[in-house]
Coordinates of C-alpha atoms in Angstrom, one line a residue:
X200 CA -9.2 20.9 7.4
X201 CA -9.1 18.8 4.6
X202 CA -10.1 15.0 5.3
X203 CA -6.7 13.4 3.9
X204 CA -4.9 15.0 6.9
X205 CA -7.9 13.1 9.2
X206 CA -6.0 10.1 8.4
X207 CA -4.0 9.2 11.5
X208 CA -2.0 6.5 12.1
X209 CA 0.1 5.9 15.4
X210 CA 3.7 6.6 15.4
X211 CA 5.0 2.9 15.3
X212 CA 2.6 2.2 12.7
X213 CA 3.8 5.2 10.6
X214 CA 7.7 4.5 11.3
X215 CA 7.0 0.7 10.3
X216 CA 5.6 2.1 6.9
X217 CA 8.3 4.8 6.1
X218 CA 10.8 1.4 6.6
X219 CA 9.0 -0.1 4.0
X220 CA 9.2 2.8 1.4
X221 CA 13.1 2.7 2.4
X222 CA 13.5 -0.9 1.8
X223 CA 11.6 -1.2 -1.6
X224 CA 13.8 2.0 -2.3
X225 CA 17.0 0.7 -1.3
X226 CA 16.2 -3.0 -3.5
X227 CA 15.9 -4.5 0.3
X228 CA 13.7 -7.0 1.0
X229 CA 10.4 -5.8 3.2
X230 CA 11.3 -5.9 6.5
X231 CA 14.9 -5.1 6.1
X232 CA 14.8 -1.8 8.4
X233 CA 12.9 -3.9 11.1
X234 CA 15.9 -5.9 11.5
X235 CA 18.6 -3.2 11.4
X236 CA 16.4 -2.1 14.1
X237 CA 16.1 -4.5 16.2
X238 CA 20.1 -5.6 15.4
X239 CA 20.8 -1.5 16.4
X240 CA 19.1 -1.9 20.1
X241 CA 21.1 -5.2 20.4
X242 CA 24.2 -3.4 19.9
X243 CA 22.9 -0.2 22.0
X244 CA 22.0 -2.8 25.3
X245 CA 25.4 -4.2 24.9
X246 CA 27.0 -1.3 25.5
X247 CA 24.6 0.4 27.4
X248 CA 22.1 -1.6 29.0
X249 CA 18.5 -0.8 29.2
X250 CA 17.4 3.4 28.4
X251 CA 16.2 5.8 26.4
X252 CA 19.2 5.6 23.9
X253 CA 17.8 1.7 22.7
X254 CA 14.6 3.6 21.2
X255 CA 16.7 5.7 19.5
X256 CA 18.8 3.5 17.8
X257 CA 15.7 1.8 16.9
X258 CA 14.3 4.9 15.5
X259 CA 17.0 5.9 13.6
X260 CA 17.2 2.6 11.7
X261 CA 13.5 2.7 10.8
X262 CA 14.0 5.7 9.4
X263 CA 17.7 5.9 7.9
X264 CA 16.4 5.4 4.4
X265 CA 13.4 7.8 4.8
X266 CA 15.4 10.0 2.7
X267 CA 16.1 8.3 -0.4
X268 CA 13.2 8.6 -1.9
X269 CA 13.8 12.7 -2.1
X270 CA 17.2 11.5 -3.8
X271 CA 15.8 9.1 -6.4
X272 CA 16.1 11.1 -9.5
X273 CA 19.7 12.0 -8.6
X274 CA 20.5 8.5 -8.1
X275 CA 18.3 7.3 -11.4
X276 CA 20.8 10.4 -13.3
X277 CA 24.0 9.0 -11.5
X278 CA 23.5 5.0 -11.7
X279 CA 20.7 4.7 -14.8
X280 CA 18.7 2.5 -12.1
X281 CA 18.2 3.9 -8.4
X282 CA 16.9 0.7 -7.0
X283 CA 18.8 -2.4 -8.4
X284 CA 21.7 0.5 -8.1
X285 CA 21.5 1.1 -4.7
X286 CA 20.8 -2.2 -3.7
X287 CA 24.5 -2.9 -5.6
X288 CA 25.8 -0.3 -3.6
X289 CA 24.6 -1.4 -0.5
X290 CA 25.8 -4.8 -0.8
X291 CA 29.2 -4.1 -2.1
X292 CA 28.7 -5.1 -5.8
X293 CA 29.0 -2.0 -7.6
X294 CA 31.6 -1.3 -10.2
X295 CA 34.1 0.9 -8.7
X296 CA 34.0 3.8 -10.9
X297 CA 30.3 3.7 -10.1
X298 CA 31.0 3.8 -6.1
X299 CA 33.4 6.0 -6.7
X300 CA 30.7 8.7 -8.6
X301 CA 28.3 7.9 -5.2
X302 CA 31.2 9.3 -2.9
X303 CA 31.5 12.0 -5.0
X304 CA 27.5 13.1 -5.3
X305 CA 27.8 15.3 -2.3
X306 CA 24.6 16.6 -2.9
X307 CA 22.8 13.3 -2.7
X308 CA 23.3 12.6 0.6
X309 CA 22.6 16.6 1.6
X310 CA 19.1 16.0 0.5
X311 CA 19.1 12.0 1.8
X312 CA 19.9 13.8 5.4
X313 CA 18.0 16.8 5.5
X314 CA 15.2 14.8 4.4
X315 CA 15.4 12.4 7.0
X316 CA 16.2 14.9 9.3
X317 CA 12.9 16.7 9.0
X318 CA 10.6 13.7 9.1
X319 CA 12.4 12.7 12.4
X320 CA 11.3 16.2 13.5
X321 CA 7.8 15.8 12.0
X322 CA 7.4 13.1 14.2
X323 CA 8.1 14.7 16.6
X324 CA 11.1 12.6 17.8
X325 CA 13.8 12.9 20.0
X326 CA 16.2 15.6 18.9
X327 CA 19.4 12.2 19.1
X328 CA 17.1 10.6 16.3
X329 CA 17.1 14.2 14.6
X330 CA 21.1 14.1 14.7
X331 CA 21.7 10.6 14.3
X332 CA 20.1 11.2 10.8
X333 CA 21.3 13.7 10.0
X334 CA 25.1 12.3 10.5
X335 CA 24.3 8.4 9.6
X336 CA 26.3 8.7 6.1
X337 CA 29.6 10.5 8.0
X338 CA 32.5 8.0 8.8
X339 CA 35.0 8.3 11.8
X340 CA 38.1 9.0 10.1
X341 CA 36.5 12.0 8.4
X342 CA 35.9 10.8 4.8
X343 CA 32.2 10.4 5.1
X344 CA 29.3 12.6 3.5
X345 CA 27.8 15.2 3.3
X346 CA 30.5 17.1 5.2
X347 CA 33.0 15.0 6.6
X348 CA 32.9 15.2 10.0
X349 CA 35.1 14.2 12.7
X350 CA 34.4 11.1 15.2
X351 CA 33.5 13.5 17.5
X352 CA 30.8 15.2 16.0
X353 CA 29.0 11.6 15.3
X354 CA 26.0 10.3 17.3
X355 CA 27.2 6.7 18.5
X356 CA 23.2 5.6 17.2
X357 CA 24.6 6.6 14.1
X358 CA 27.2 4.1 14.3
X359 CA 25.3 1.4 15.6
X360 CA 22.6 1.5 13.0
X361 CA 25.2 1.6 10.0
X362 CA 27.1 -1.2 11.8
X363 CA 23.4 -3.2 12.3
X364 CA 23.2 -2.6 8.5
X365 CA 26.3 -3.5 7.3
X366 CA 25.7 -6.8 9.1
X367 CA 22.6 -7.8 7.7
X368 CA 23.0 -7.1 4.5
X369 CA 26.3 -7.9 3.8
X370 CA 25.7 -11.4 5.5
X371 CA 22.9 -12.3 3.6
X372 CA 24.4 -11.1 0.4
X373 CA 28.0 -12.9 1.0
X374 CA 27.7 -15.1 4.4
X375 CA 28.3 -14.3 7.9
X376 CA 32.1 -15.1 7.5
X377 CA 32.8 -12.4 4.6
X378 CA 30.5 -10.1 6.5
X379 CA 32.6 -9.7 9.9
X380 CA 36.0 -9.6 8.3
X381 CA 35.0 -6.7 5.9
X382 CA 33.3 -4.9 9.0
X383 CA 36.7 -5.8 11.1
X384 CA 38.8 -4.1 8.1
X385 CA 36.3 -0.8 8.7
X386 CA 37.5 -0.5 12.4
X387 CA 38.3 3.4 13.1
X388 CA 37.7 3.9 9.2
X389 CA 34.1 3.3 9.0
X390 CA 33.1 3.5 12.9
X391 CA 34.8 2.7 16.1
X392 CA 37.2 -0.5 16.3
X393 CA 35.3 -1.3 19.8
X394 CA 31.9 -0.4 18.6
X395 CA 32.9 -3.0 16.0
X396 CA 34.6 -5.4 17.4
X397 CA 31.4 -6.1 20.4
X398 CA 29.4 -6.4 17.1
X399 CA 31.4 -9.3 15.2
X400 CA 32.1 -11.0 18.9
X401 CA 28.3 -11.1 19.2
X402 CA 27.2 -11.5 15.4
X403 CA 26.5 -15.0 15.6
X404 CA 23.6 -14.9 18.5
X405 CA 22.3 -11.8 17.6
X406 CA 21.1 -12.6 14.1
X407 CA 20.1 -16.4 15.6
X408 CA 18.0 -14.6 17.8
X409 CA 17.0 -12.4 15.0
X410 CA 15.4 -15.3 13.0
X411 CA 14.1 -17.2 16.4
X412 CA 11.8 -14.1 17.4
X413 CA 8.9 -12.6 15.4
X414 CA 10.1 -9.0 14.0
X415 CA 6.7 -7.4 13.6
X416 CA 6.3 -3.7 14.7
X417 CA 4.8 -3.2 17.7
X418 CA 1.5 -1.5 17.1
X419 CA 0.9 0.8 20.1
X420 CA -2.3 2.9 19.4
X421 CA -2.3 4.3 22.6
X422 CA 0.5 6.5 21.2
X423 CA -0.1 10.1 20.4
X424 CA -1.0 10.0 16.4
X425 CA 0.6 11.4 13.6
X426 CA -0.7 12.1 9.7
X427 CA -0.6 9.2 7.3
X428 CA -0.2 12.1 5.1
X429 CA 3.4 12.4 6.1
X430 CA 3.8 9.0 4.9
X431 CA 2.3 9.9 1.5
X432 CA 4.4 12.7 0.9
X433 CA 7.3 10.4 1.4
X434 CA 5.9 7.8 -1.1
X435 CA 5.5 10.8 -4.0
X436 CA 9.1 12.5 -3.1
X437 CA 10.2 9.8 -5.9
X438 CA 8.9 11.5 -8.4
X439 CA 9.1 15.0 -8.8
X440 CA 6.3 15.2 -11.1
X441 CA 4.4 13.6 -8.4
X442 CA 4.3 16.1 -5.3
X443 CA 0.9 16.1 -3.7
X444 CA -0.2 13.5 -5.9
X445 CA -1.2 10.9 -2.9
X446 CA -3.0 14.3 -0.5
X447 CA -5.1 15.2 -4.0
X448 CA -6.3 11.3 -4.5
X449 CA -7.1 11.3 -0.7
X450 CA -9.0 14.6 -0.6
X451 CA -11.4 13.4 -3.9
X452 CA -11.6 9.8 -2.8
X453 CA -12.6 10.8 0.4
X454 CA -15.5 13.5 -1.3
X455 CA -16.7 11.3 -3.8
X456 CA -17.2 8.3 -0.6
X457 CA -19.2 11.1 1.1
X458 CA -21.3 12.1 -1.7
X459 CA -21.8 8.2 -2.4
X460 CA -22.9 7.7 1.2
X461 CA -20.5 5.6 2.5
X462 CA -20.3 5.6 6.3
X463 CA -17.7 7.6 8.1
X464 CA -15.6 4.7 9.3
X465 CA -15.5 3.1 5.8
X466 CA -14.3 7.0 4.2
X467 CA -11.5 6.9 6.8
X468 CA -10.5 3.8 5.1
X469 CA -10.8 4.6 1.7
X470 CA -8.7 8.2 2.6
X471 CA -5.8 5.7 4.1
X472 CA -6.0 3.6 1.2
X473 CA -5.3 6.9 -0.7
X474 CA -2.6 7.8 0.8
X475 CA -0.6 4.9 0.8
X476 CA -1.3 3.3 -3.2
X477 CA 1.4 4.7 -4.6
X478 CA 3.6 2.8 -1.7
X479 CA 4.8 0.1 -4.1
X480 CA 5.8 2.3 -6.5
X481 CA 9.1 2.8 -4.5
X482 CA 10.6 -0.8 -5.8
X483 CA 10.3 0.7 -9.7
X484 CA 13.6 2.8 -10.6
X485 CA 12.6 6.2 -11.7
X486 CA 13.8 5.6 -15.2
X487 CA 10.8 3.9 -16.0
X488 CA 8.4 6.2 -14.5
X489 CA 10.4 8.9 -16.7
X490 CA 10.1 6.7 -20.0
X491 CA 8.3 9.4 -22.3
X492 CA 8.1 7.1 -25.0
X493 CA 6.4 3.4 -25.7
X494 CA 8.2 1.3 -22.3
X495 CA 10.9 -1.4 -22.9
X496 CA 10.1 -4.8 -22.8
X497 CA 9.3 -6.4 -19.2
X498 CA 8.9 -2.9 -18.2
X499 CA 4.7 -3.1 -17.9
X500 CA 5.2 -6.5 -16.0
X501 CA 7.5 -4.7 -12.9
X502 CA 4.8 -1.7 -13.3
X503 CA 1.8 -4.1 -13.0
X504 CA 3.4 -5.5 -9.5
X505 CA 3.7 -1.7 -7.9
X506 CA -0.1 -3.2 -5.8
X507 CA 1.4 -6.3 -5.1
X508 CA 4.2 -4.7 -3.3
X509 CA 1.8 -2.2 -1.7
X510 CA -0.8 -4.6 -0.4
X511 CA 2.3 -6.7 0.6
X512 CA 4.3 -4.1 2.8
X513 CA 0.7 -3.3 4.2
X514 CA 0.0 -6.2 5.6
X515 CA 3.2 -6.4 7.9
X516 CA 1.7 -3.3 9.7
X517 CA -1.3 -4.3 11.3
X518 CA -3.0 -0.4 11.3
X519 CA -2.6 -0.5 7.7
X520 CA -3.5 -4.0 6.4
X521 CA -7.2 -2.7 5.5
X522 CA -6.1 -0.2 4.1
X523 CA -3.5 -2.2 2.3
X524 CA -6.2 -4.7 0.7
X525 CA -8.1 -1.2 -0.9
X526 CA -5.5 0.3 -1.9
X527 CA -4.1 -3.0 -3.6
X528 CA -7.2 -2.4 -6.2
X529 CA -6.2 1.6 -7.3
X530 CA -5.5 0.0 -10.5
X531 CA -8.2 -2.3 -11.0
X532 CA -10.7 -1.9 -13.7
X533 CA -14.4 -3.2 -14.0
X534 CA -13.8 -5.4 -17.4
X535 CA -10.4 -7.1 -15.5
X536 CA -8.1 -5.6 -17.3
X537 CA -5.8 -3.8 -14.9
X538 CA -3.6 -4.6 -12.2
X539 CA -2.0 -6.7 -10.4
X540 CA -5.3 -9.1 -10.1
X541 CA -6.7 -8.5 -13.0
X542 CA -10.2 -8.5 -11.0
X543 CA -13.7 -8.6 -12.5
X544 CA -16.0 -5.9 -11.9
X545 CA -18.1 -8.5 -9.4
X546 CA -15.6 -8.6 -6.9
X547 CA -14.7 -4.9 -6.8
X548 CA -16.5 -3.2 -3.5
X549 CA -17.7 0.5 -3.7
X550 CA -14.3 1.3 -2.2
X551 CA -12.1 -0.1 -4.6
X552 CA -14.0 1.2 -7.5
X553 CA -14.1 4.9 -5.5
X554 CA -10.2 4.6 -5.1
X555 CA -9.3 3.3 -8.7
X556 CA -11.5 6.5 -9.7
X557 CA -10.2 8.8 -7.8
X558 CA -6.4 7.9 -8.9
X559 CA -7.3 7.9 -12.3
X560 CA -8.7 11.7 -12.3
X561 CA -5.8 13.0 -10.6
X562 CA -3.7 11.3 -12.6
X563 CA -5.5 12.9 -15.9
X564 CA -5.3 16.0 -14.3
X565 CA -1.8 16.1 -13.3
X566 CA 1.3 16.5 -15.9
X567 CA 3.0 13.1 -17.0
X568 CA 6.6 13.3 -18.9
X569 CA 4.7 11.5 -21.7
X570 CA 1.7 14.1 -22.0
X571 CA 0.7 17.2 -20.3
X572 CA -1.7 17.3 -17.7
X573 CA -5.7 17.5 -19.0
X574 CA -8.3 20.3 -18.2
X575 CA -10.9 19.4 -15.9
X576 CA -13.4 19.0 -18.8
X577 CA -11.1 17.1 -20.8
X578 CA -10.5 14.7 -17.6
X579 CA -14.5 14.4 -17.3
X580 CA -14.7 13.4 -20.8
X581 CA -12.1 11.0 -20.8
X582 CA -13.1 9.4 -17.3
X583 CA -16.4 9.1 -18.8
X584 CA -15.2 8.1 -21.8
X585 CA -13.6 4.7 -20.1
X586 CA -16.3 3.9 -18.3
X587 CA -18.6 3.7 -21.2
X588 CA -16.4 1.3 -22.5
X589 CA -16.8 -0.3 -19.1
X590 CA -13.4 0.4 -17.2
X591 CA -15.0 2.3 -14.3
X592 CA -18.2 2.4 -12.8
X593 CA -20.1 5.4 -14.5
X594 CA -22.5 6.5 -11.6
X595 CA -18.9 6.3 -9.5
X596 CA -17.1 8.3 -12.2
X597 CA -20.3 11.3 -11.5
X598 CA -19.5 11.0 -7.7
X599 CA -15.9 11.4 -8.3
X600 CA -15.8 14.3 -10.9
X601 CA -18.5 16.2 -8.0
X602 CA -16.2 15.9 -5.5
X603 CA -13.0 17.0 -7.6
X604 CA -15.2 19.7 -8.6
X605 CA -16.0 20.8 -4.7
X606 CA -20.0 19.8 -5.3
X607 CA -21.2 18.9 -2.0
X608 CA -24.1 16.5 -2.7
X609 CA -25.6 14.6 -5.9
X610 CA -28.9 14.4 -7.2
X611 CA -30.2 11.5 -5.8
X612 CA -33.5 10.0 -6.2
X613 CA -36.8 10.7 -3.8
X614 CA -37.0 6.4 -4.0
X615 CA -34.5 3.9 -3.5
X616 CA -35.9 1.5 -6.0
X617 CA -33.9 2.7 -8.8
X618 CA -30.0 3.6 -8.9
X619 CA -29.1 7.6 -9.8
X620 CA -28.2 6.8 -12.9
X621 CA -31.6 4.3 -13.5
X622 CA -33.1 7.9 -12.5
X623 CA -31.4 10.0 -15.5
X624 CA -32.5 7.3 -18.0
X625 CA -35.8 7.2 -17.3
X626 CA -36.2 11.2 -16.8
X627 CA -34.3 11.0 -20.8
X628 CA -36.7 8.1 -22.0
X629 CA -40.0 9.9 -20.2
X630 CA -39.2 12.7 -22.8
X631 CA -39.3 10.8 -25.8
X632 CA -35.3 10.3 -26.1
X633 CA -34.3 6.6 -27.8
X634 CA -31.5 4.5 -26.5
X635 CA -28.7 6.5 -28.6
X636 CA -29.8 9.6 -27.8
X637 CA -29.6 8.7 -24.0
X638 CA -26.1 7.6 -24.4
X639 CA -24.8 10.6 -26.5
X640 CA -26.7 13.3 -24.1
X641 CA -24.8 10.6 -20.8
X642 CA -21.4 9.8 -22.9
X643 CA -21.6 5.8 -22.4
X644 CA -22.5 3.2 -25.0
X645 CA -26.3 2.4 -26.5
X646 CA -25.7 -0.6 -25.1
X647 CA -25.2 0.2 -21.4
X648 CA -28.5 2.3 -21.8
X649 CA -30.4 -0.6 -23.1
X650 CA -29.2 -2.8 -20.2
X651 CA -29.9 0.3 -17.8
X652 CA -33.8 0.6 -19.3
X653 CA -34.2 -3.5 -19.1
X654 CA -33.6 -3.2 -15.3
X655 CA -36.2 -0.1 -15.2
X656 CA -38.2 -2.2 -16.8
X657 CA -37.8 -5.0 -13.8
X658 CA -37.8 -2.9 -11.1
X659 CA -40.8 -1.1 -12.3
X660 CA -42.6 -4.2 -13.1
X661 CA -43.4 -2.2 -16.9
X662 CA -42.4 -3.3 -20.3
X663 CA -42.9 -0.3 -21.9
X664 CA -41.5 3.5 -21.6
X665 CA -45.1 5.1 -21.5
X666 CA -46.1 2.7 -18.8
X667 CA -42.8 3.2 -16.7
X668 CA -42.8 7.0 -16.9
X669 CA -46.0 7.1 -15.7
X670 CA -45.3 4.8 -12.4
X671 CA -41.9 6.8 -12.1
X672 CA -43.7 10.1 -12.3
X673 CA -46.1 8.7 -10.0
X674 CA -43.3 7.1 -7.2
X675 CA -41.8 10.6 -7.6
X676 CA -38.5 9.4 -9.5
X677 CA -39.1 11.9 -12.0
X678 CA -40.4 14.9 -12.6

């Protein structure tokens, strides 16, 4: 089995995380789905009291935008920006022809509901969450999508949950007032006249309460698990150029932390961490990802926040907040000049180094619209390449390339007073090789071997190469 898919998460914790890929999708503010939710289970007890149905409406709006990431491209084609254009959509300030081209992209919403459909069923949820999604963009006088069903084919959760929606955003986009009277003007067009008409008589408390009362997920880890991974197939559905890219960065982070030595807990992390770095990437429209050419100005700037916005819809999910905090460094680099921190080499843990590694093999190795993908020899050399210029952690880059190559152990020395690569030095220098000949056999800078041989040097208490090749050949760290 491979160790990515070892990365469980409980079912709240991986609903609450699929809601945030939604709302950074949708232009929504984090959090957005929580309080659809818990606006759809209002609506639910007040017309059904307490049951099984008040989970599903809370289901169903945790995962009613699961599908627009699998719709992205289309919408990126149809609008020029899927986010800031569904966000317009959403909150009714779209041009009209515009709306009117969304009505007519049928397809969209096929894939937006199958999609959604099928990650309810990965779940394994209740077959009226299933059908809910699957029906959550039809309308009850027929004119709805994908295939304009009658009222009576409808799931009322479906209603509920587009009714919860169309509350909160359109009241926080145009005030409560303008809210309720266009929701009144959707009765028996959009939903139900008395499904709609107990939600603008009750509006008022409901969202009162709604800012009185914390809306965190409940994290219930006594729940049967489910696979992060599902979450990270979600994340890379944006991009089609991106399938599997969050399982491959899992399965090599999680290697390359064994074959570093990292304890098993600390691996589980790190595989997490994997799987959800790309999570931010969901509030970027897709027309910047697909920019084959030099990107237009501000571009880098929205790019440089994806981590931000990861680490940031992390943290409201208490399962995943460690997680978060590693997976906010996958773009950090040792000399501080990546993203978003900028962070210097000395505050970067094994972990984050491992993880910023790992993405940036599988990113060398995969196809980009701006270059083709790289061989795995061409990726080596390159990773190495940047880490003699001091990006990455060399020694890291060896544990990472190991793993991506299925190697199941390093060479590691028979002492722990010097470092693997303090090991390969001296075994170069105890053969007569000088400084450049080191780096050009290793592929990092004269420089980085001179500062490697100083701390030989220390640590072997020598201050020159015959004397510390005889005391290495004598601790057994070379042969």
């Amino acid at each position: 089995m491979d160790n990515a898919q070892r990365c469980d998460i409980s079912l709240n914790g991986a609903l609450g995380a699929i809601s945030q890929v939604g709302d950074l999708s949708m232009g929504q503010p984090l959090g957005h789905s929580r309080r659809v939710a818990r606006l759809a289970r209002m609506l639910a007890q007040a017309g059904h009291g307490k049951g099984d149905h008040l989970a599903v409406a809370e289901q169903v709006a945790l995962l009613r935008w699961s599908g627009c990431t699998a719709n992205a491209e289309g919408f990126a084609h149809l609008l020029g920006d899927d986010v800031n254009g569904r966000r317009a959509m959403l909150d009714q300030t779209l041009g009209t022809e515009d709306m009117k081209a969304v009505h007519q992209a049928t397809s969209l919403a096929v894939v937006h509901c199958e999609v959604s459909g099928e990650i309810a069923k990965m779940l394994g949820l209740d077959a009226a969450v299933e059908s809910a999604l699957r029906r959550v963009f039809e309308t009850y006088d027929g004119t709805g999508r994908p295939l304009g069903l009658t009222h009576e084919h409808i799931p009322e959760a479906a209603y509920q949950v587009v009714l919860a929606g169309d509350l909160e955003i359109l009241s926080r986009a145009h005030g409560l007032d303008a809210a309720l009277s266009w929701i009144s003007d959707q009765s028996d067009r959009r939903y139900p006249a008395s499904l709609a008409a107990m939600l603008v008589r009750n509006a008022r408390d409901w969202l009162a309460d709604l800012e009185a009362t914390s809306d965190a997920i409940a994290d219930s880890r006594a729940e049967s698990p489910v696979s992060l991974t599902l979450v990270g197939d979600v994340i890379d559905l944006k991009l089609p150029w991106l399938a599997g890219h969050s399982r491959q960065v899992a399965h090599v982070a999680v290697e390359s932390a064994r074959l570093w030595g990292l304890p098993e807990t600390t691996m589980n992390e790190i595989g997490k961490a994997a799987l959800i770095h790309g999570l931010g990437r969901a509030a970027v429209s897709n027309s910047l990802w697909n920019t084959a050419g030099p990107l237009p100005y501000g571009a880098a700037e929205r790019i440089h926040l994806v981590p931000y916005w990861t680490q940031k819809a992390s943290r409201q999910i208490s399962e995943l907040a460690a997680p978060g905090e590693i997976a906010a460094h996958a773009y950090e680099r040792l000399d501080g000049s990546g993203y978003y921190r900028g962070a210097p080499g000395g505050s970067l843990c094994s972990e984050h180094r491992l993880l910023a590694t790992a993405v940036a093999w599988v990113a060398l190795r995969g196809a980009r619209p701006w270059r083709p993908a790289y061989t795995e020899s061409e990726a080596a050399r390159l990773l190495k390449q940047e880490a003699s210029r001091g990006l990455f952690d060399g020694e890291i880059c060896e544990a990472v390339i190991a793993a991506a190559r299925g190697e199941r152990r390093l060479p590691q020395p028979k002492s722990t007073l010097l470092t693997p690569r303090e090991c390969r030095i001296l075994q170069e220098i105890s053969h007569g090789a000088s400084n450049k000949q080191v780096a050009h056999r290793l592929d990092i800078s004269p420089s980085t071997v001179r500062t490697h041989v100083e701390s030989i040097f220390r640590k072997l208490g020598c201050s020159t190469r015959a004397a510390a090749t005889l005391k290495g050949l004598t601790l057994g760290l070379i042969s």
